Coordinates of C-alpha atoms in Angstrom, one line a residue:
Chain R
X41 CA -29.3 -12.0 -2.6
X42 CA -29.9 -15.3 -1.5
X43 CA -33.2 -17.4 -2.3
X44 CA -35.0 -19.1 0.7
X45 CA -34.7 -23.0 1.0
X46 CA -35.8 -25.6 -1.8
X47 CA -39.2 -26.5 0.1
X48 CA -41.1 -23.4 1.2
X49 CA -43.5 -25.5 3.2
X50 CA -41.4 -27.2 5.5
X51 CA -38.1 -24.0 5.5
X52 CA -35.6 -27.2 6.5
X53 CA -32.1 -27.3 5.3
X54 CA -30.5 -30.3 4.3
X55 CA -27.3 -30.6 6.4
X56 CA -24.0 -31.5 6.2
X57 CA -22.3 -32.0 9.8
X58 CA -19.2 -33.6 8.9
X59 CA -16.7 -36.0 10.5
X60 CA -15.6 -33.5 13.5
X61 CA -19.6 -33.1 14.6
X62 CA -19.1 -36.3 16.0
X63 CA -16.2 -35.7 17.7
X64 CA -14.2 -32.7 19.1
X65 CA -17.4 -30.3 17.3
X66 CA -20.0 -32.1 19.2
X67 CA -21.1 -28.9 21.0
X68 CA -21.3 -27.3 17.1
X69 CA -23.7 -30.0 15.6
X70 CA -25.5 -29.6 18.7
X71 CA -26.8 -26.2 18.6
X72 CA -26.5 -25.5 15.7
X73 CA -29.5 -28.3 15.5
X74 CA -31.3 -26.5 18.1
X75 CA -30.8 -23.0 17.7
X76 CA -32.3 -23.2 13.9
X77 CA -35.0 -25.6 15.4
X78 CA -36.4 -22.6 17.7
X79 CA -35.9 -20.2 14.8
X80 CA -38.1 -22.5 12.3
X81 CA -35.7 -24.0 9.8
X82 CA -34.8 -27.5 11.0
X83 CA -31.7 -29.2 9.5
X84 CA -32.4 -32.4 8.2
X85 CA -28.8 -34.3 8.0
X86 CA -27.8 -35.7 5.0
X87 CA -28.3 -39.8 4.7
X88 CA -24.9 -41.6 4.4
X89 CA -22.6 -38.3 3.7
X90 CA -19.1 -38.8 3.4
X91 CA -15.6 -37.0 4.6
X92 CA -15.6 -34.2 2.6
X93 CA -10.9 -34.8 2.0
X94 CA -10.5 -31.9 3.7
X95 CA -6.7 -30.1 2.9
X96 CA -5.5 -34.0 3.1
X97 CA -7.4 -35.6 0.1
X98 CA -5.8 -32.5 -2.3
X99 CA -2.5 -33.4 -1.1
X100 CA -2.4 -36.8 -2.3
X101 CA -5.1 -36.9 -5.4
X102 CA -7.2 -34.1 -6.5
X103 CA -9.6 -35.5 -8.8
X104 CA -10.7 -38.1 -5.8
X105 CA -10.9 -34.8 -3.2
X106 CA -13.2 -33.2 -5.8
X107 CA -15.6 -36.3 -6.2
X108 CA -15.8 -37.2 -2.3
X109 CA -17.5 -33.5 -2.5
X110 CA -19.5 -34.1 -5.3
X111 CA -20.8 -37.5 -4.0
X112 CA -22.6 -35.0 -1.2
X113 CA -23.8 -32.7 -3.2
X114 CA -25.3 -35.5 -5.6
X115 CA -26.9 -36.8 -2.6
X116 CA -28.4 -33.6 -1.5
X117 CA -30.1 -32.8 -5.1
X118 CA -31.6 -36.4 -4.4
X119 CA -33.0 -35.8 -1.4
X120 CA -34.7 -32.5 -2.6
X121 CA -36.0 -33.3 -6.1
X122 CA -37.3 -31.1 -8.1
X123 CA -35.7 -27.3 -9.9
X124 CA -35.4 -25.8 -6.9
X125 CA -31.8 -25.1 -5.9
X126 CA -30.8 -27.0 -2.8
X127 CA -28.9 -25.0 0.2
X128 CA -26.5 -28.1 1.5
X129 CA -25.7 -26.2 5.1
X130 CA -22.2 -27.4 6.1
X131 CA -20.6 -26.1 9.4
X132 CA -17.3 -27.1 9.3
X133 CA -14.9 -23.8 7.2
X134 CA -12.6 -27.0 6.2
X135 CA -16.1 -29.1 5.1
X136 CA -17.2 -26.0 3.2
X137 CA -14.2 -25.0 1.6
X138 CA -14.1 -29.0 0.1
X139 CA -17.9 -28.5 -0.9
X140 CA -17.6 -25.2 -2.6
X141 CA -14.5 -26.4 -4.4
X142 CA -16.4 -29.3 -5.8
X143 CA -19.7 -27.4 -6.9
X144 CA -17.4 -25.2 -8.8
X145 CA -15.3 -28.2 -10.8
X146 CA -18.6 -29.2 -11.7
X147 CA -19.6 -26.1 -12.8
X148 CA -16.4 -26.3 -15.3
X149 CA -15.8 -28.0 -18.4
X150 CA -12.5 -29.4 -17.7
X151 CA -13.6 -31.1 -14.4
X152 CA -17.0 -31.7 -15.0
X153 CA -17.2 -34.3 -17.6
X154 CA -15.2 -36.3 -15.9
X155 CA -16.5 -35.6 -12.2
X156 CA -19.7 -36.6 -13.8
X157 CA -18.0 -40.1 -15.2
X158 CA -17.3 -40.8 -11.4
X159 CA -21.0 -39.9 -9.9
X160 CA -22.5 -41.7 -13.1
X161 CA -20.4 -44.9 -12.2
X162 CA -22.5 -44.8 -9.5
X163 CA -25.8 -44.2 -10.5
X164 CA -25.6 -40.7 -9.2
X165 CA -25.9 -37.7 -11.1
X166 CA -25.4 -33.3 -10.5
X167 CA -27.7 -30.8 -12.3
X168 CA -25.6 -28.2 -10.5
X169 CA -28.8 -26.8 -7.7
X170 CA -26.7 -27.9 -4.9
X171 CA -25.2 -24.9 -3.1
X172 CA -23.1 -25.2 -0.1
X173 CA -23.9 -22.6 2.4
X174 CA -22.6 -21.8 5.6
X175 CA -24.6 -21.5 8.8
X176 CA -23.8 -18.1 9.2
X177 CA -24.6 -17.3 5.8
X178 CA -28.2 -18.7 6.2
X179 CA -28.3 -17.1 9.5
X180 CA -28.0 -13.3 8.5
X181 CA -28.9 -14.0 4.8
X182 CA -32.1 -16.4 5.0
X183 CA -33.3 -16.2 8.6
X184 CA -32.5 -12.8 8.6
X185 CA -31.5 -10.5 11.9
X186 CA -35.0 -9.4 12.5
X187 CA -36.4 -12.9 13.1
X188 CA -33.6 -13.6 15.2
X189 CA -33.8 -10.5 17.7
X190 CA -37.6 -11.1 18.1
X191 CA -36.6 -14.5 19.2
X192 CA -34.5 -13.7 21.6
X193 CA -36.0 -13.6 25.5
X194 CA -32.5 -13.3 27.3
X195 CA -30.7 -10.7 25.8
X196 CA -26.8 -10.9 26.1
X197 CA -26.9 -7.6 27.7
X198 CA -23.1 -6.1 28.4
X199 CA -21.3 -9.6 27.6
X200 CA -17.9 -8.8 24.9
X201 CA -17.7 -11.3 22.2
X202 CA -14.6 -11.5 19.8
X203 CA -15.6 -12.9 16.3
X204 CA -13.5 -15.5 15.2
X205 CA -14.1 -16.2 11.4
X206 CA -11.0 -18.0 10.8
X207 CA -9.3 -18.7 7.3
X208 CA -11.7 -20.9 4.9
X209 CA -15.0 -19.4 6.3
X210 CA -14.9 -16.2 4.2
X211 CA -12.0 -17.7 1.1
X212 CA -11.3 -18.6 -1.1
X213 CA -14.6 -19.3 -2.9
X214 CA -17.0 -18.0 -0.3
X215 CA -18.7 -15.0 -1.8
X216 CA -21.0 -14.0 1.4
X217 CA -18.8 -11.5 3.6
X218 CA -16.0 -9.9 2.6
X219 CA -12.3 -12.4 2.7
X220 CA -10.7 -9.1 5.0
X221 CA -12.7 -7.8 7.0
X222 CA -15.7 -10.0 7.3
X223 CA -18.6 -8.6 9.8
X224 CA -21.5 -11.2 9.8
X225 CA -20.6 -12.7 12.8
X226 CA -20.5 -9.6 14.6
X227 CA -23.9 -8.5 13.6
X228 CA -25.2 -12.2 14.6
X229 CA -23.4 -11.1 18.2
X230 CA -25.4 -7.7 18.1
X231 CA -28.7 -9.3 17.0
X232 CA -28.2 -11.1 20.8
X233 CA -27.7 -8.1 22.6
X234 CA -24.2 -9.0 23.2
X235 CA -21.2 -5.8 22.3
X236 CA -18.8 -7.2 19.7
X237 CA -15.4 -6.3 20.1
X238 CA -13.8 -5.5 16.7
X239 CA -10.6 -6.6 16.4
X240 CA -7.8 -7.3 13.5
X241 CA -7.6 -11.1 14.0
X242 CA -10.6 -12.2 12.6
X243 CA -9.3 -14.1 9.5
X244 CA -5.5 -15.0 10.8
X245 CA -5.0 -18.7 10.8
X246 CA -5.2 -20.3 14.3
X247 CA -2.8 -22.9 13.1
X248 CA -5.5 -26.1 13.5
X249 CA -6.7 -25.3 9.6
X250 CA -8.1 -28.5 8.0
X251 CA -6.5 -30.9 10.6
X252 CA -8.0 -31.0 14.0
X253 CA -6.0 -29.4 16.3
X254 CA -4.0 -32.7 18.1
X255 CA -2.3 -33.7 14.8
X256 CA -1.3 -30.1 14.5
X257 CA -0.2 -29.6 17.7
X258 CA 1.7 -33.0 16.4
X259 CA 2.9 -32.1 13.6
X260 CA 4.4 -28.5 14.6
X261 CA 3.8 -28.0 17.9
X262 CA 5.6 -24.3 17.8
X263 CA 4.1 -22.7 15.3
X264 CA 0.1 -23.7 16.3
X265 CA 0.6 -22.3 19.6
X266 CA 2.6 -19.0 18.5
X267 CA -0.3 -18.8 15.7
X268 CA -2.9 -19.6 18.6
X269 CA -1.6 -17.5 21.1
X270 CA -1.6 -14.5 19.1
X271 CA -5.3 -14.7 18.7
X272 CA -6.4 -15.6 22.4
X273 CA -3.9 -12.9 23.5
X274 CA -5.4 -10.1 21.4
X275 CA -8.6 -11.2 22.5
X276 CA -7.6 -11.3 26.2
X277 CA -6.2 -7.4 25.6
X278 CA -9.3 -6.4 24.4
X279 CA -11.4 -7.4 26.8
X280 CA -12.9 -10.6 25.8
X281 CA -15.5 -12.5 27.5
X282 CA -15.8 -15.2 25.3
X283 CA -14.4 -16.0 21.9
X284 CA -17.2 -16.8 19.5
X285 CA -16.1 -19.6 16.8
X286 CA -18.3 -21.0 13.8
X287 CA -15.2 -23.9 13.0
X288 CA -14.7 -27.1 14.8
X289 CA -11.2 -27.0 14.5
X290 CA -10.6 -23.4 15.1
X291 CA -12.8 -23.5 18.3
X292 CA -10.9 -26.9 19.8
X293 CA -7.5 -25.3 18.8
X294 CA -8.1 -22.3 20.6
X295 CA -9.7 -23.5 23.9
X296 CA -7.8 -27.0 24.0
X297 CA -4.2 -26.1 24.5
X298 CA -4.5 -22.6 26.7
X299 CA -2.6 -24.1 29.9
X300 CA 0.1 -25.3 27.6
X301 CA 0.4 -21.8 26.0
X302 CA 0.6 -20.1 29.2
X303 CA 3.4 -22.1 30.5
X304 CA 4.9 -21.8 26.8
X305 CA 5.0 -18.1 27.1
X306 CA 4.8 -17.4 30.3
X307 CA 1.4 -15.7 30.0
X308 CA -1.8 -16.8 31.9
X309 CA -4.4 -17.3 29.3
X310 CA -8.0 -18.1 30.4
X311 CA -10.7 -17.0 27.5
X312 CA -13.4 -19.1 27.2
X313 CA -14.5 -20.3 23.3
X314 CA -17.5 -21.2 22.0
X315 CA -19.4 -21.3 18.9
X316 CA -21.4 -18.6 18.0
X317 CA -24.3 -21.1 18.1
X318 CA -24.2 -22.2 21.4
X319 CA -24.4 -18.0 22.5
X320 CA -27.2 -17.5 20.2
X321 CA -28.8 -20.5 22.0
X322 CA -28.3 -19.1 25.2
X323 CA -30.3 -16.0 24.3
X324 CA -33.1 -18.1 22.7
X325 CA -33.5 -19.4 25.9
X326 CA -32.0 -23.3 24.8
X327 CA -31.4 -25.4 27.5
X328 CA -27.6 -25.4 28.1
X329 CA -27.3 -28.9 28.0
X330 CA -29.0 -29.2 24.5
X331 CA -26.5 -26.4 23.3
X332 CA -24.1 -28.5 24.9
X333 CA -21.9 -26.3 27.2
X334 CA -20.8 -29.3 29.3
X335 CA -18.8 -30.4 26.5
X336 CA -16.5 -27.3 26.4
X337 CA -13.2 -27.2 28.6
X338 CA -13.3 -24.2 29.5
X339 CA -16.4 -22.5 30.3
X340 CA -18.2 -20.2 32.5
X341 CA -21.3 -18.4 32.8
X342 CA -21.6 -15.4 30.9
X343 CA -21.2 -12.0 32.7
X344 CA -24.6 -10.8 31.1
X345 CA -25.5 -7.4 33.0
X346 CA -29.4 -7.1 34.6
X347 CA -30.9 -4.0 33.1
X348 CA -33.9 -2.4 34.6
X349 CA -37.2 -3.5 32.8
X350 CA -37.7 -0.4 31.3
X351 CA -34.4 -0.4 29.5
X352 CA -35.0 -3.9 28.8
X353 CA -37.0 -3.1 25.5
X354 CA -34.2 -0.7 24.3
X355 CA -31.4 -3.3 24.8
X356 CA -33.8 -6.1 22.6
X357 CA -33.5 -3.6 19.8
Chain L
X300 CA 11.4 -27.4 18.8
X301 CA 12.9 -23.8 18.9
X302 CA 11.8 -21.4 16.1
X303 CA 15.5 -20.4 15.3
X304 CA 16.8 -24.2 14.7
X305 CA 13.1 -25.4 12.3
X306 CA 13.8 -22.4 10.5
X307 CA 17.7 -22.9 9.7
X308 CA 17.6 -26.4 9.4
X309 CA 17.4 -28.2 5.9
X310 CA 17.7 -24.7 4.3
X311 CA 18.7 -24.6 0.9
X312 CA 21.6 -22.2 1.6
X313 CA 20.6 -18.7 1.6
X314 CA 23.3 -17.7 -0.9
X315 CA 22.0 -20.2 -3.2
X316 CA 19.2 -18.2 -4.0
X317 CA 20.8 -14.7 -3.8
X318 CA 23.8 -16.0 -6.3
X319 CA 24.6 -16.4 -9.8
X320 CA 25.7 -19.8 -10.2
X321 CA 23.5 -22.8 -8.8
X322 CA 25.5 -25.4 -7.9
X323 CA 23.9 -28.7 -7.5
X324 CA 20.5 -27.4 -8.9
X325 CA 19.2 -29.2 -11.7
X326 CA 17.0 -26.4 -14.1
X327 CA 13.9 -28.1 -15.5
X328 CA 12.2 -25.2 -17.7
X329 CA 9.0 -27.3 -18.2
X330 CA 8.0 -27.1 -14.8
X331 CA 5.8 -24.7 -14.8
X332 CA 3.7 -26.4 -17.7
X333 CA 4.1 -29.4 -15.6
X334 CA 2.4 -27.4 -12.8
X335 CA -0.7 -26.3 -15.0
X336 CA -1.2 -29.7 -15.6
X337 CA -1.4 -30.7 -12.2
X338 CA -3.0 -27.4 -11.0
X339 CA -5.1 -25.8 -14.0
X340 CA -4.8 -23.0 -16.2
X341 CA -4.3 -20.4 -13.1
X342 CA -1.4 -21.4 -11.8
X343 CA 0.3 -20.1 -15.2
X344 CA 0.3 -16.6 -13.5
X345 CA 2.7 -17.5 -11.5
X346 CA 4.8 -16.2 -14.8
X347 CA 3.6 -13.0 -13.9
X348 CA 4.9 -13.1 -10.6
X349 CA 6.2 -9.7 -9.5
X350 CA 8.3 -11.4 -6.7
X351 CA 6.7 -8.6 -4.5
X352 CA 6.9 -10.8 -1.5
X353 CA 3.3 -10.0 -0.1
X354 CA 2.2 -13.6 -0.1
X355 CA 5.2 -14.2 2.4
X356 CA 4.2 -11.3 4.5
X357 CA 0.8 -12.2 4.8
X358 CA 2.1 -16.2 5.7
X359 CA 1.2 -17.0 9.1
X360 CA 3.8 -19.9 8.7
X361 CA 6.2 -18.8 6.3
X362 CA 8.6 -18.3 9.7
X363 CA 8.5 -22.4 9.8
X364 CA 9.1 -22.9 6.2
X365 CA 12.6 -23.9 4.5
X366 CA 11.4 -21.7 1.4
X367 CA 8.8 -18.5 1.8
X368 CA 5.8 -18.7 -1.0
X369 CA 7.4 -15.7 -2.9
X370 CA 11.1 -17.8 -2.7
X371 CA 9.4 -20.9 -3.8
X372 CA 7.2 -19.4 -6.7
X373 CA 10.7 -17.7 -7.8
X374 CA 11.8 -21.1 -7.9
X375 CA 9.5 -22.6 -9.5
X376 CA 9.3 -20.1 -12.7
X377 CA 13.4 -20.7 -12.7
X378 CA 12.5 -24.7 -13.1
X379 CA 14.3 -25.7 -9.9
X380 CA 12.2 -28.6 -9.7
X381 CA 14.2 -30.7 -7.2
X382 CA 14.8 -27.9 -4.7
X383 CA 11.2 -27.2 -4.9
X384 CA 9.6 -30.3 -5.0
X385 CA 12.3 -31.3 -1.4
X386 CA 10.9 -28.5 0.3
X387 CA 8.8 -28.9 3.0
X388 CA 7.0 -25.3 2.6
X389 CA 4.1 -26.7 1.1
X390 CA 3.8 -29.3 3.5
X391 CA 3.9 -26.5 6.5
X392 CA 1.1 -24.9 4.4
X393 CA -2.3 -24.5 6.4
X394 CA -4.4 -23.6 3.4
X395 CA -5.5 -20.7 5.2
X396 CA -5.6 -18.8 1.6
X397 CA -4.1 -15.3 3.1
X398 CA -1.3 -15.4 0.7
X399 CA -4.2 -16.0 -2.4
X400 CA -6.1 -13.3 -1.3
X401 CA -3.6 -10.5 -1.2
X402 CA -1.6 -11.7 -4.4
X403 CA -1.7 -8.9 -6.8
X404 CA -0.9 -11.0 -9.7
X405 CA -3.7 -13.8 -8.4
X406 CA -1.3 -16.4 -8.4
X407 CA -3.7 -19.2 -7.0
X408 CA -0.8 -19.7 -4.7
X409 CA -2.3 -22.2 -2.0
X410 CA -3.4 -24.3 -4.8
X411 CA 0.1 -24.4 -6.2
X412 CA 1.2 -25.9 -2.9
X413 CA -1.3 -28.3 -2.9
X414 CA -0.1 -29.1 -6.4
X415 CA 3.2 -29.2 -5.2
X416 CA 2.6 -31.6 -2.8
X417 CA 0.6 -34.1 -5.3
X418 CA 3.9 -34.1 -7.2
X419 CA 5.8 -34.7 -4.4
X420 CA 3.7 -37.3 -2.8
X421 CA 3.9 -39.1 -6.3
X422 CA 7.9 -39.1 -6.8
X423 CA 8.3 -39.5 -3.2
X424 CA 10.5 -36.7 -2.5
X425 CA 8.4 -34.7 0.2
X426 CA 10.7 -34.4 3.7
X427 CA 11.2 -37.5 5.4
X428 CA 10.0 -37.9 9.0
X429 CA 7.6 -34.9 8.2
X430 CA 4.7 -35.4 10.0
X431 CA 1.9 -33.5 7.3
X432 CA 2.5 -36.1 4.4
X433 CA 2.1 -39.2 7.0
X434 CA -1.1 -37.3 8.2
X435 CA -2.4 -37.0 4.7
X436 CA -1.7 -40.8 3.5
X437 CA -2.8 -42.0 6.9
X438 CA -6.4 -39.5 6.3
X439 CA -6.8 -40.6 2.7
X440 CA -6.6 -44.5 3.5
X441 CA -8.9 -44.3 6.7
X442 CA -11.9 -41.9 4.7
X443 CA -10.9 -44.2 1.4
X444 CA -11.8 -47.3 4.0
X445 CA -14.9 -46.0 6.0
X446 CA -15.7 -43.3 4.4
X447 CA -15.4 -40.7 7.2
X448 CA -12.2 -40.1 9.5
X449 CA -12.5 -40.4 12.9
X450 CA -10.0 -37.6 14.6
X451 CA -9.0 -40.0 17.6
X452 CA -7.7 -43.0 15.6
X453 CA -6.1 -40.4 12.8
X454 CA -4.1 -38.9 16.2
X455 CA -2.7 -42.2 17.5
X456 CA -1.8 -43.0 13.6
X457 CA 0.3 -40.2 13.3
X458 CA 1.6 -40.2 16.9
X459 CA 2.9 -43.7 16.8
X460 CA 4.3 -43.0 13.2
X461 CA 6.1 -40.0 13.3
X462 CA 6.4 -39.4 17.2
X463 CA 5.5 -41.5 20.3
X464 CA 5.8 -39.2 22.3
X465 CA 3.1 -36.7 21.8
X466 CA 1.1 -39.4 22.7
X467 CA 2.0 -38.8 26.7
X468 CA 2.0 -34.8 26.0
X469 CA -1.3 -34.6 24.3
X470 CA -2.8 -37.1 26.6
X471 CA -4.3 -35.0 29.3
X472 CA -6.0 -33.6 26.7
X473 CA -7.5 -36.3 24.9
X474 CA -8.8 -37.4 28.4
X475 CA -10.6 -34.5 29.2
X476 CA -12.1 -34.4 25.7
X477 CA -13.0 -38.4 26.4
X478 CA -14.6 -37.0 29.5
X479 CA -16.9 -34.4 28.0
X480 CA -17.9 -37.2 25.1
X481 CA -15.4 -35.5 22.3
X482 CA -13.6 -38.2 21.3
X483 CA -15.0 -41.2 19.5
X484 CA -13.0 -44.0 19.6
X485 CA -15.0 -46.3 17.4
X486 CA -14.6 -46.0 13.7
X487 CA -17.0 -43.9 11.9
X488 CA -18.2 -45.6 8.8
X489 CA -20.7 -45.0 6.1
X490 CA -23.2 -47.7 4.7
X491 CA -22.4 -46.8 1.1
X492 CA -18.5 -48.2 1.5
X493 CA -18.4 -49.8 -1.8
X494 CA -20.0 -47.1 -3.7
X495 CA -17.5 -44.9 -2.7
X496 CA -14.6 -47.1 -3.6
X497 CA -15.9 -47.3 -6.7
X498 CA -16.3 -43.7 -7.0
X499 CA -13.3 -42.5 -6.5
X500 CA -11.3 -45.6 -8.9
X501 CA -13.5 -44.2 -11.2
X502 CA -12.9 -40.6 -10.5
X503 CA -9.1 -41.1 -11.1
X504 CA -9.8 -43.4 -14.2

């Protein structure tokens, strides 16, 4: 079981947005911010973080991809001194793949000593308490369900959310749900009062992976939107009202390119996708501009059904 | 691009890999040492590989690659080093780690490609014209620069490098992400620049 944050007085995470939050994930970083606000674990972000190399950085050098990782985790252990271990909360499932990879070389001989070299070079140093965590992990793990149902004051009532996971969230080296058939997302989407809709998508590669989705779209045009399209239209078949995403990349590559898909395959494809965060926001009652719904391209309000005020208590459960 | 013609094109002929002989394929039988060098002590399963061809099956891409994982790992325990190291599987690749997780042998199979890749990068023989290796070197030099990649100016790299084009089919896009503030067009960068260059020189050292 997990262990709550480093400081128990002040339950903030150090955080880890990473270079999309900026960009095409600004909606993520957003509520993300907000929604663990209101729930009493503010994320601090890290001071001067850098790109975590993502799939790229391996490609070329491998000892470099492993330090850009470890530089942020050094940083994190310095900003939270002390023997506590240090839950680094990273969003992005291509930022958190690159961390976890790192915290494990340094966790080995053959890559430590020299990993170490680089950070020492530096003046920076690992004594190995830096964990990266996803949000979701914190979420269901350290938060906890119960907290987050007695938060909520407008209950998702009636509204069908596919889970999206995506590839890197639950794999290779992330040990907190299960790589197949992962189900934390699904019991954040029931903690709302939202139905989740299981389906057998929920790990498939949407084709963005660790590049955002234009250079993919870019580089192989075909095969993102055949890997895309799968997903959107399973999620379509099953009734989807909204796709629920915890990736940057996997939420702009399946809501970005839908008109271009339907002409493609001579489908019409309209499913909204957000990120998990921004639905839990909207049941914390979160202004929707601070979860930042204006940013997605495709969105509309959620079909959440009116129950009568005496059912309301049963649906909070 | 039609799925039949990226499939079939640049394939190393079919019957190559069914056949015998193997014309024009130069063995090299220290490759797979070569690889656990570059990759770690893991990848040295792939001796154990059981060509079952479940890491192909579970693929999401392996329809767009020249070589399927289980073809390419095949390959690379017979020491076809130059076929391998010219394909542009790993380069097609999304590191989405399906093929890892169902391996029975645990062949650390996405890991390999990445390896495969480095190699490749190094001796220069990854597919010309290809746009994944322009997108790497272009990612690497930006984040080795700044410190952090900024997805617009990454975009426009590759477009203009590899295909002009996509600039006028991806721009409606890009607008409407301009017009909902999700697309920086200024250059992230970090303060500790330096540091990191230093870093990483010393990281490789």
């Amino acid at each position: 079981m997990t262990t709550m944050p480093a400081s128990a007085d002040t339950h903030t995470y150090p955080y880890y947005p990473g270079c999309s939050a900026d960009g095409v994930g600004r909606g993520f970083a957003g509520s993300l911010h907000a929604v663990f606000e209101r729930l009493g674990f503010p994320l601090v972000d890290l001071v001067d973080w850098n790109c975590c190399g993502a799939t790229a950085w391996p490609s070329v050098d491998d000892s470099q991809a492993l330090a850009l990782g470890a530089r942020n985790l050094a940083l994190a252990e310095r900003a939270r001194p002390g023997s506590e271990p240090v839950d680094l909360v990273a969003s992005c499932a291509g930022c958190y793949r690159a961390l976890l990879r790192s915290a494990e070389a340094l966790a080995r001989g053959p890559t430590r000593s020299r990993l170490a070299g680089a950070l020492e070079a530096v003046g920076l140093a690992v004594e190995g308490r830096a964990r990266p965590r996803h949000p979701v992990d914190v979420l269901v793990n350290d938060v906890g369900l119960d907290r987050i149902r007695a938060a909520v004051v407008r209950p998702l009532t009636g509204v069908r959310v596919v889970s999206y996971y995506g590839c890197q969230l639950v794999r290779p080296l992330s040990t907190f749900d299960d790589e197949h058939d992962p189900v934390s997302m699904d019991r954040l989407v029931e903690a709302i009062g939202a139905e989740p809709v299981d389906w057998p998508l929920k790990t498939r590669c949407c084709g963005g992976s660790c590049y955002c989705g234009g250079p993919v779209i870019g580089a192989m045009p075909e095969a993102t939107m055949q890997l895309s399209y799968l997903l959107l239209r399973e999620a379509s078949r099953r009734g989807a009202d909204v796709i629920a995403t915890v990736c940057p990349l996997c939420q702009f590559n399946l809501e970005g390119f839908q008109d271009q898909m339907a002409r493609r395959f001579g489908h019409p494809l309209d499913v909204p996708v957000a990120f998990l965060t921004q639905l839990i926001g909207i049941a914390l009652g979160i202004d929707d501009r601070r979860l930042g719904l204006h940013r997605l391209l495709r969105w509309r309000p959620l079909p959440i059904r009116t129950v009568e005020p005496e059912a309301a208590g049963h649906a909070r459960r | 691009m039609a799925v039949g013609a990226s499939v079939a094109e640049g394939l190393p002929s079919a019957t190559e890999g069914r056949g015998g002989s193997w014309p024009g394929v130069s063995v090299a039988p220290t490759f797979v040492d070569e690889l656990i060098l570059e990759v770690g002590e893991e990848a040295g399963r792939l001796l154990g590989c059981l060509q079952c061809g479940t890491c192909s099956s579970a693929c999401p891409l392996a329809a767009y690659m020249d070589l399927t994982p289980r073809r390419l790992i095949g390959l690379v325990r017979a020491g076809a080093r130059e076929a391998v190291l010219g394909s542009r599987a790993p380069w097609v690749c999304a590191s989405c780690y399906a093929c890892t997780m169902v391996c029975p042998k645990r062949i650390p199979i996405t890991e390999i490609m990445h390896g495969l890749r480095r190699i490749s990068m190094r001796e220069r023989t990854f597919p010309r014209r290809f746009p994944t290796p322009v997108m790497s070197r272009e990612f690497v030099s930006m984040v080795a620069r700044n410190g952090r990649s900024t997805e617009s100016l990454i975009s426009l790299k590759l477009y203009l490098k590899t295909d002009p084009l996509l600039l006028v089919r991806n721009a409606r896009t890009a607008l409407r992400l301009l017009r909902q503030g999700r697309l920086k067009l200024r250059p992230a960068r970090i303060r500790g620049r330096r540091e990191l260059r230093t870093l990483l020189d010393a990281a490789t050292g």
